[in-house]
Coordinates of C-alpha atoms in Angstrom, one line a residue:
M223 CA 102.5 -26.1 121.3
K224 CA 103.4 -29.3 118.8
S225 CA 100.5 -30.5 119.5
V226 CA 98.6 -27.3 118.6
L227 CA 100.6 -27.0 114.9
V228 CA 100.0 -30.5 114.4
F229 CA 96.3 -30.0 114.6
A230 CA 96.1 -27.1 113.1
A231 CA 97.9 -28.8 110.0
L232 CA 95.6 -31.8 109.9
L233 CA 92.5 -29.9 110.3
G234 CA 93.5 -28.0 107.7
V235 CA 94.0 -30.5 105.6
A236 CA 90.1 -31.3 106.3
L237 CA 88.4 -28.5 105.0
A238 CA 89.4 -29.0 101.1
G239 CA 89.7 -31.1 98.4
V240 CA 91.8 -30.2 95.7
F241 CA 95.2 -29.2 96.0
Q242 CA 97.1 -27.1 93.3
I243 CA 100.9 -27.0 94.1
E244 CA 103.1 -25.5 91.6
L245 CA 106.5 -26.8 89.6
T246 CA 109.5 -24.4 89.3
K247 CA 111.6 -25.1 85.9
I248 CA 114.9 -25.8 86.1
Q249 CA 118.1 -26.2 83.4
S250 CA 118.3 -30.3 83.2
K251 CA 121.7 -31.7 83.7
R252 CA 122.0 -33.0 79.9
M253 CA 121.5 -29.4 78.5
R254 CA 123.8 -27.9 81.3
M255 CA 126.9 -30.9 80.9
I256 CA 126.3 -30.7 77.0
A257 CA 126.8 -26.7 77.1
D258 CA 130.2 -26.9 79.1
G259 CA 131.7 -29.6 77.4
T260 CA 131.2 -32.3 80.5
W261 CA 128.4 -34.5 78.6
P262 CA 130.4 -37.2 76.7
A263 CA 132.7 -38.2 79.6
Y264 CA 129.8 -38.1 81.8
L265 CA 128.1 -40.9 79.1
K266 CA 130.8 -43.1 79.7
Y267 CA 130.7 -43.2 83.4
K268 CA 127.0 -43.5 82.9
E269 CA 128.0 -46.9 81.0
F270 CA 130.5 -47.9 83.5
L271 CA 127.6 -48.0 86.1
R272 CA 125.0 -49.7 84.7
S273 CA 127.8 -52.2 83.6
S274 CA 129.2 -52.8 86.9
G275 CA 126.0 -52.5 89.2
K276 CA 123.6 -55.2 89.8
A277 CA 122.3 -57.6 86.8
V278 CA 118.4 -56.2 88.5
V279 CA 117.3 -52.8 88.6
S280 CA 114.1 -52.0 90.3
Q281 CA 113.1 -49.0 88.3
P282 CA 114.5 -50.1 84.8
A283 CA 112.8 -47.2 82.7
N284 CA 114.7 -44.3 85.2
D285 CA 117.1 -41.4 83.8
Y286 CA 116.6 -38.6 85.3
D287 CA 119.1 -36.1 83.4
D288 CA 116.8 -34.4 81.2
L289 CA 114.5 -33.4 84.0
E290 CA 113.1 -30.0 83.7
Y291 CA 110.3 -29.9 86.3
I292 CA 110.7 -29.9 90.3
G293 CA 108.2 -29.4 93.6
N294 CA 108.7 -28.6 96.8
G295 CA 107.9 -31.0 99.9
T296 CA 108.5 -31.1 103.5
L297 CA 108.7 -34.1 105.9
G298 CA 108.4 -34.0 109.4
T299 CA 106.6 -31.8 112.8
P300 CA 108.4 -28.8 112.3
Q301 CA 108.9 -29.2 108.2
Q302 CA 111.4 -30.1 106.6
P303 CA 112.1 -28.6 103.4
F304 CA 112.8 -31.1 100.3
L305 CA 113.3 -30.2 96.1
I306 CA 111.6 -33.5 94.6
I307 CA 111.3 -35.0 91.7
L308 CA 107.4 -36.0 91.2
D309 CA 107.2 -38.7 89.3
T310 CA 104.8 -40.6 87.4
G311 CA 107.2 -43.3 86.5
S312 CA 108.4 -45.3 89.7
S313 CA 106.3 -45.2 93.0
N314 CA 108.4 -44.5 96.0
L315 CA 109.6 -41.5 98.4
W316 CA 112.8 -41.3 99.1
V317 CA 115.4 -38.3 100.5
P318 CA 118.4 -38.1 101.9
D319 CA 118.9 -38.6 105.4
S320 CA 121.1 -36.6 107.9
T321 CA 123.4 -39.6 108.2
C322 CA 124.0 -39.7 104.4
A323 CA 128.2 -38.7 104.1
A324 CA 128.1 -38.3 100.5
C325 CA 124.4 -36.0 100.5
S326 CA 126.4 -32.8 102.3
R327 CA 125.1 -30.7 99.1
K328 CA 121.3 -31.3 99.1
H329 CA 118.5 -31.1 102.3
R330 CA 119.2 -33.8 104.3
Y331 CA 115.9 -35.4 106.9
D332 CA 116.8 -35.1 110.4
R333 CA 114.6 -37.6 112.4
T334 CA 115.8 -36.3 115.5
K335 CA 114.4 -33.0 115.1
S336 CA 110.7 -33.9 114.0
S337 CA 107.8 -35.0 116.6
T338 CA 106.1 -37.0 113.9
F339 CA 108.9 -39.3 113.1
V340 CA 108.3 -43.3 113.5
D341 CA 111.5 -45.8 113.2
N342 CA 110.8 -48.4 110.5
G343 CA 114.1 -50.1 110.9
Q344 CA 113.5 -51.7 107.2
K345 CA 116.4 -51.0 104.8
W346 CA 115.9 -50.8 100.9
N347 CA 117.5 -50.3 97.7
I348 CA 116.8 -49.2 94.8
G349 CA 119.1 -49.4 91.3
Y350 CA 117.8 -47.2 88.4
G351 CA 118.0 -48.2 84.7
D352 CA 120.9 -45.3 84.4
G353 CA 123.3 -47.2 86.5
S354 CA 122.3 -44.8 89.7
N355 CA 121.4 -46.2 93.0
A356 CA 119.9 -45.0 96.4
G357 CA 119.3 -47.1 100.0
G358 CA 118.7 -47.1 103.3
V359 CA 116.4 -47.6 106.3
L360 CA 112.4 -46.9 106.0
A361 CA 110.7 -44.8 108.3
Q362 CA 107.4 -43.0 108.8
D363 CA 106.6 -38.9 109.1
T364 CA 104.3 -36.6 107.8
Y365 CA 104.8 -35.8 104.1
C366 CA 103.2 -32.8 102.3
F367 CA 103.3 -31.4 98.9
G368 CA 104.1 -27.9 98.4
S369 CA 106.2 -25.7 100.4
T370 CA 105.9 -24.1 103.7
G371 CA 103.9 -20.7 103.6
T372 CA 101.5 -22.6 100.6
T373 CA 98.2 -24.2 100.7
Q374 CA 99.7 -27.7 101.0
L375 CA 98.5 -31.7 101.1
C376 CA 99.6 -33.0 104.3
I377 CA 99.8 -36.7 104.5
P378 CA 100.3 -38.6 108.1
N379 CA 101.8 -41.8 108.3
T380 CA 103.5 -41.7 105.4
V381 CA 106.3 -44.4 104.7
F382 CA 109.6 -43.2 102.5
G383 CA 113.6 -44.0 102.3
R384 CA 115.4 -42.3 104.2
A385 CA 118.7 -42.7 102.0
T386 CA 121.9 -43.0 103.8
H387 CA 123.9 -43.7 100.5
L388 CA 123.7 -42.0 97.3
S389 CA 125.5 -43.0 94.0
G390 CA 124.4 -40.9 90.9
F391 CA 121.9 -38.1 92.2
N392 CA 125.0 -36.6 94.4
N393 CA 125.2 -33.4 92.4
D394 CA 121.6 -33.1 91.0
A395 CA 120.0 -30.0 91.6
T396 CA 117.1 -32.2 93.6
D397 CA 117.4 -33.7 96.9
G398 CA 114.5 -36.7 96.7
I399 CA 111.8 -38.1 94.2
L400 CA 108.5 -39.1 95.0
G401 CA 106.8 -42.1 92.9
L402 CA 103.3 -41.4 91.7
A403 CA 102.4 -44.7 90.1
F404 CA 101.0 -47.4 91.1
Q405 CA 101.9 -50.0 94.7
T406 CA 102.7 -52.4 92.5
I407 CA 105.9 -51.4 91.2
A408 CA 106.5 -49.9 94.5
V409 CA 110.0 -51.1 96.0
D410 CA 109.2 -53.4 99.2
H411 CA 105.2 -52.8 98.2
V412 CA 105.5 -49.6 100.3
V413 CA 102.2 -47.5 100.2
P414 CA 102.9 -44.2 97.6
P415 CA 102.2 -40.9 99.3
L416 CA 99.1 -40.4 96.7
I417 CA 97.8 -43.9 97.8
N418 CA 97.7 -43.3 101.6
A419 CA 96.4 -39.7 100.9
I420 CA 93.1 -41.2 98.8
S421 CA 93.1 -44.0 101.6
Q422 CA 92.9 -40.9 104.1
K423 CA 90.1 -39.7 102.3
L424 CA 92.0 -36.1 102.0
L425 CA 91.1 -35.5 98.2
D426 CA 87.7 -35.2 96.2
A427 CA 88.4 -37.5 94.1
P428 CA 91.0 -40.0 93.3
I429 CA 92.8 -38.2 90.0
F430 CA 95.7 -35.9 89.9
T431 CA 96.0 -33.8 86.6
V432 CA 99.6 -32.1 85.5
W433 CA 99.9 -28.8 83.2
L434 CA 103.4 -28.1 82.1
T435 CA 104.5 -24.2 80.9
E436 CA 106.8 -23.4 78.0
V437 CA 109.3 -21.3 78.9
G438 CA 112.5 -22.5 77.4
P439 CA 115.8 -22.7 79.1
V440 CA 115.4 -20.7 82.2
N441 CA 116.2 -21.4 86.1
G442 CA 113.7 -20.9 88.9
K443 CA 110.5 -19.9 86.9
R444 CA 107.1 -21.1 87.4
G445 CA 107.0 -24.6 85.5
G446 CA 103.9 -25.8 85.9
V447 CA 101.6 -27.1 88.2
F448 CA 100.0 -30.4 89.3
T449 CA 96.3 -30.7 90.5
Y450 CA 95.8 -33.1 93.0
G451 CA 92.4 -34.4 93.2
G452 CA 90.7 -33.0 90.5
L453 CA 90.7 -31.6 87.4
D454 CA 93.0 -28.2 86.1
T455 CA 90.1 -26.0 84.5
T456 CA 92.5 -23.1 84.7
N457 CA 95.3 -24.1 82.2
C458 CA 93.6 -27.0 80.5
G459 CA 91.1 -27.7 78.1
P460 CA 88.0 -30.4 78.9
I461 CA 89.0 -33.9 78.3
I462 CA 88.9 -34.9 75.1
A463 CA 89.5 -39.0 76.0
Y464 CA 90.2 -41.4 78.7
Q465 CA 92.2 -44.1 77.5
P466 CA 92.1 -47.4 80.0
L467 CA 95.4 -48.2 81.2
S468 CA 97.3 -51.5 80.1
A469 CA 98.7 -52.3 83.3
A470 CA 98.0 -50.8 86.8
T471 CA 102.0 -50.6 87.4
Y472 CA 103.5 -47.4 86.0
W473 CA 100.5 -45.3 84.1
Q474 CA 101.2 -47.3 81.0
F475 CA 98.4 -47.8 77.9
K476 CA 98.5 -48.2 74.7
I477 CA 99.2 -46.0 71.3
A478 CA 97.9 -47.2 67.6
G479 CA 100.5 -44.9 65.8
I480 CA 102.9 -42.2 65.7
G481 CA 104.0 -40.5 62.6
A482 CA 105.4 -37.0 61.7
G483 CA 105.5 -35.5 58.0
S484 CA 105.4 -38.0 55.4
Y485 CA 105.9 -40.6 57.8
S486 CA 104.1 -42.7 60.0
S487 CA 104.3 -45.7 62.0
N488 CA 100.9 -47.6 62.6
T489 CA 102.2 -50.5 65.0
G490 CA 100.4 -50.7 68.2
A491 CA 102.8 -50.3 71.3
D492 CA 102.4 -49.9 74.7
V493 CA 103.8 -46.4 76.2
I494 CA 103.9 -44.8 79.5
S495 CA 103.0 -41.1 80.5
D496 CA 106.7 -39.7 82.6
T497 CA 106.7 -36.6 84.4
G498 CA 110.0 -37.5 85.0
T499 CA 111.4 -37.6 81.9
S500 CA 111.8 -34.2 79.7
F501 CA 112.3 -35.7 76.2
I502 CA 110.0 -38.6 74.8
G503 CA 111.6 -42.2 73.8
G504 CA 111.1 -44.4 71.7
P505 CA 112.3 -47.3 69.5
T506 CA 115.7 -46.3 67.7
G507 CA 114.4 -47.1 64.1
I508 CA 111.2 -45.0 64.6
V509 CA 112.6 -42.5 66.5
K510 CA 115.4 -41.8 63.4
E511 CA 112.6 -41.9 61.2
I512 CA 111.0 -38.9 62.8
A513 CA 113.6 -37.0 62.8
T514 CA 114.5 -37.5 59.6
A515 CA 111.1 -35.8 58.5
V516 CA 111.2 -33.4 61.1
G517 CA 115.2 -32.2 59.6
A518 CA 116.6 -33.4 62.9
H519 CA 120.1 -34.2 62.8
Y520 CA 122.0 -36.8 65.2
N521 CA 125.1 -35.9 67.3
A522 CA 127.0 -38.6 68.4
A523 CA 129.6 -37.2 70.9
N524 CA 125.9 -36.2 72.8
Q525 CA 123.5 -39.3 71.9
I526 CA 121.6 -36.2 70.7
Y527 CA 119.6 -35.0 67.8
T528 CA 120.0 -31.3 67.2
I529 CA 117.2 -29.4 64.8
G530 CA 117.5 -25.6 64.0
C531 CA 115.9 -23.2 66.9
K532 CA 113.9 -21.4 64.1
A533 CA 113.3 -24.2 62.1
T534 CA 109.6 -24.7 61.2
P535 CA 109.1 -29.1 61.4
P536 CA 105.8 -30.3 60.6
D537 CA 103.8 -32.0 64.3
V538 CA 104.4 -35.1 65.6
V539 CA 101.0 -37.1 65.7
I540 CA 100.5 -40.0 68.1
T541 CA 97.1 -41.8 67.7
I542 CA 95.4 -43.1 71.3
G543 CA 92.3 -44.9 70.7
T544 CA 90.8 -43.1 68.2
N545 CA 91.4 -39.5 68.5
K546 CA 94.9 -38.2 66.7
Y547 CA 97.4 -35.8 68.9
N548 CA 99.6 -32.7 67.6
I549 CA 102.7 -32.5 69.4
K550 CA 103.9 -29.2 67.8
A551 CA 107.2 -27.4 67.4
K552 CA 106.9 -25.4 70.0
N553 CA 106.9 -28.3 72.4
Y554 CA 109.7 -31.2 71.1
I555 CA 112.1 -28.3 70.0
V556 CA 114.5 -27.9 73.2
D557 CA 116.2 -25.1 73.7
G558 CA 119.4 -25.9 74.8
G559 CA 121.0 -22.1 75.3
N560 CA 123.6 -20.5 73.4
G561 CA 122.1 -20.5 70.0
Q562 CA 121.4 -24.6 70.2
C563 CA 118.1 -26.3 70.4
Y564 CA 117.6 -30.3 70.3
F565 CA 114.7 -32.9 68.8
G566 CA 113.4 -33.7 72.4
F567 CA 112.7 -37.3 71.4
F568 CA 115.9 -39.6 72.0
P569 CA 116.2 -43.7 71.3
F570 CA 114.7 -46.2 74.0
D571 CA 114.8 -49.9 73.2
S572 CA 112.9 -51.7 75.8
T573 CA 114.9 -54.7 77.5
G574 CA 112.2 -57.0 78.0
F575 CA 109.7 -55.0 80.4
G576 CA 107.0 -54.1 78.2
L577 CA 107.2 -50.4 77.1
S578 CA 108.0 -49.4 73.4
W579 CA 108.0 -45.8 74.3
I580 CA 108.6 -43.2 77.0
L581 CA 105.9 -40.2 76.7
G582 CA 107.7 -37.1 78.5
D583 CA 107.0 -33.8 78.6
P584 CA 106.6 -32.4 74.7
F585 CA 103.7 -34.6 75.0
I586 CA 102.5 -33.7 78.8
R587 CA 103.0 -29.7 78.0
S588 CA 101.3 -30.8 74.5
Y589 CA 98.3 -32.0 76.4
C590 CA 97.1 -32.0 80.1
N591 CA 97.4 -35.1 81.3
T592 CA 94.9 -36.6 84.0
Y593 CA 95.6 -39.4 86.3
D594 CA 92.7 -41.2 87.2
I595 CA 93.9 -43.6 89.8
G596 CA 90.0 -44.7 90.9
Q597 CA 89.1 -46.3 87.0
Q598 CA 92.4 -46.9 86.2
R599 CA 92.8 -44.9 83.0
I600 CA 94.5 -41.3 82.0
G601 CA 92.6 -38.3 80.4
F602 CA 94.3 -35.9 78.2
A603 CA 92.7 -31.9 77.2
L604 CA 94.0 -29.6 75.5
A605 CA 97.0 -27.4 77.4
N606 CA 96.5 -23.3 77.2
H607 CA 99.6 -21.6 76.9

């Protein structure tokens, strides 16, 4: 019976080439902890993790405390479900393993219950820029984007990490991470799942498109759509322009400038489009100037800018190529609940890996991002809301 089910699943994959997988909106860890007053203590804990961790980290830009959008995925036959961070800022897939003692609150992968499990045995470890860490043993199985009972993109022979230990992720709402960047930055040079899908000719085109909703501080609501293998013509307008990547590592490209109101910085910079970051990160001095231009005020205890929920500040404008992309206040004012709102930018000073800005969800909510793996470029289309 299992072999019949596997064949049926593979046949379903072969009959379609564009897959739309919905996201769920959650309240970020930062917003939740600011609301209950535990965020300043947690910041000190993160600083301790950074200072006591290894000097070299493999994912220096990653910090998921602001994460607001998560996806569903499954591993194995029959399918085992997981809540997954779909992250264009990394390239590895890992989930908690059944042997992980610290992962009892999460969905855990049980290799003994999957008929398609293949052992690998190679050990892996990923350190993140916020001091968190995950590690364990590599394995191979069928990974499916989406949850059971929906249309899924299923990818046989996907190499992933069985996380036997976690540090810093234990109390998160998600189970694991799926990287959507290039193989060049994958730890142990593992083939990312989507690159594997393209190699197996499971998609109509080697692209995916991201559209995010504007739904405020709610949990469990529809958060957006990832479209694999094509454009999203329902939720997104026509592509305004494509920008070539400056490096096929992260989804990295150049901007010509950024500003708001009377302030502008025309210094070109390398940026990444990052679905795993719900704020926009940039150089401290420039972020401070933009915050002043929109009327935001820095809260040192929580290391975040506050802004009035009913404020009517000017757009933040990013110049990419010859086009200007306006981020309206509704997309950069983050509602933390209880009448408190925050400016969706944070200070981020690069530490030697070539990036000046991280363009997270406020930008992606404004403009659908189309990630063209085949031509190593990224396109922008006005998001329909």
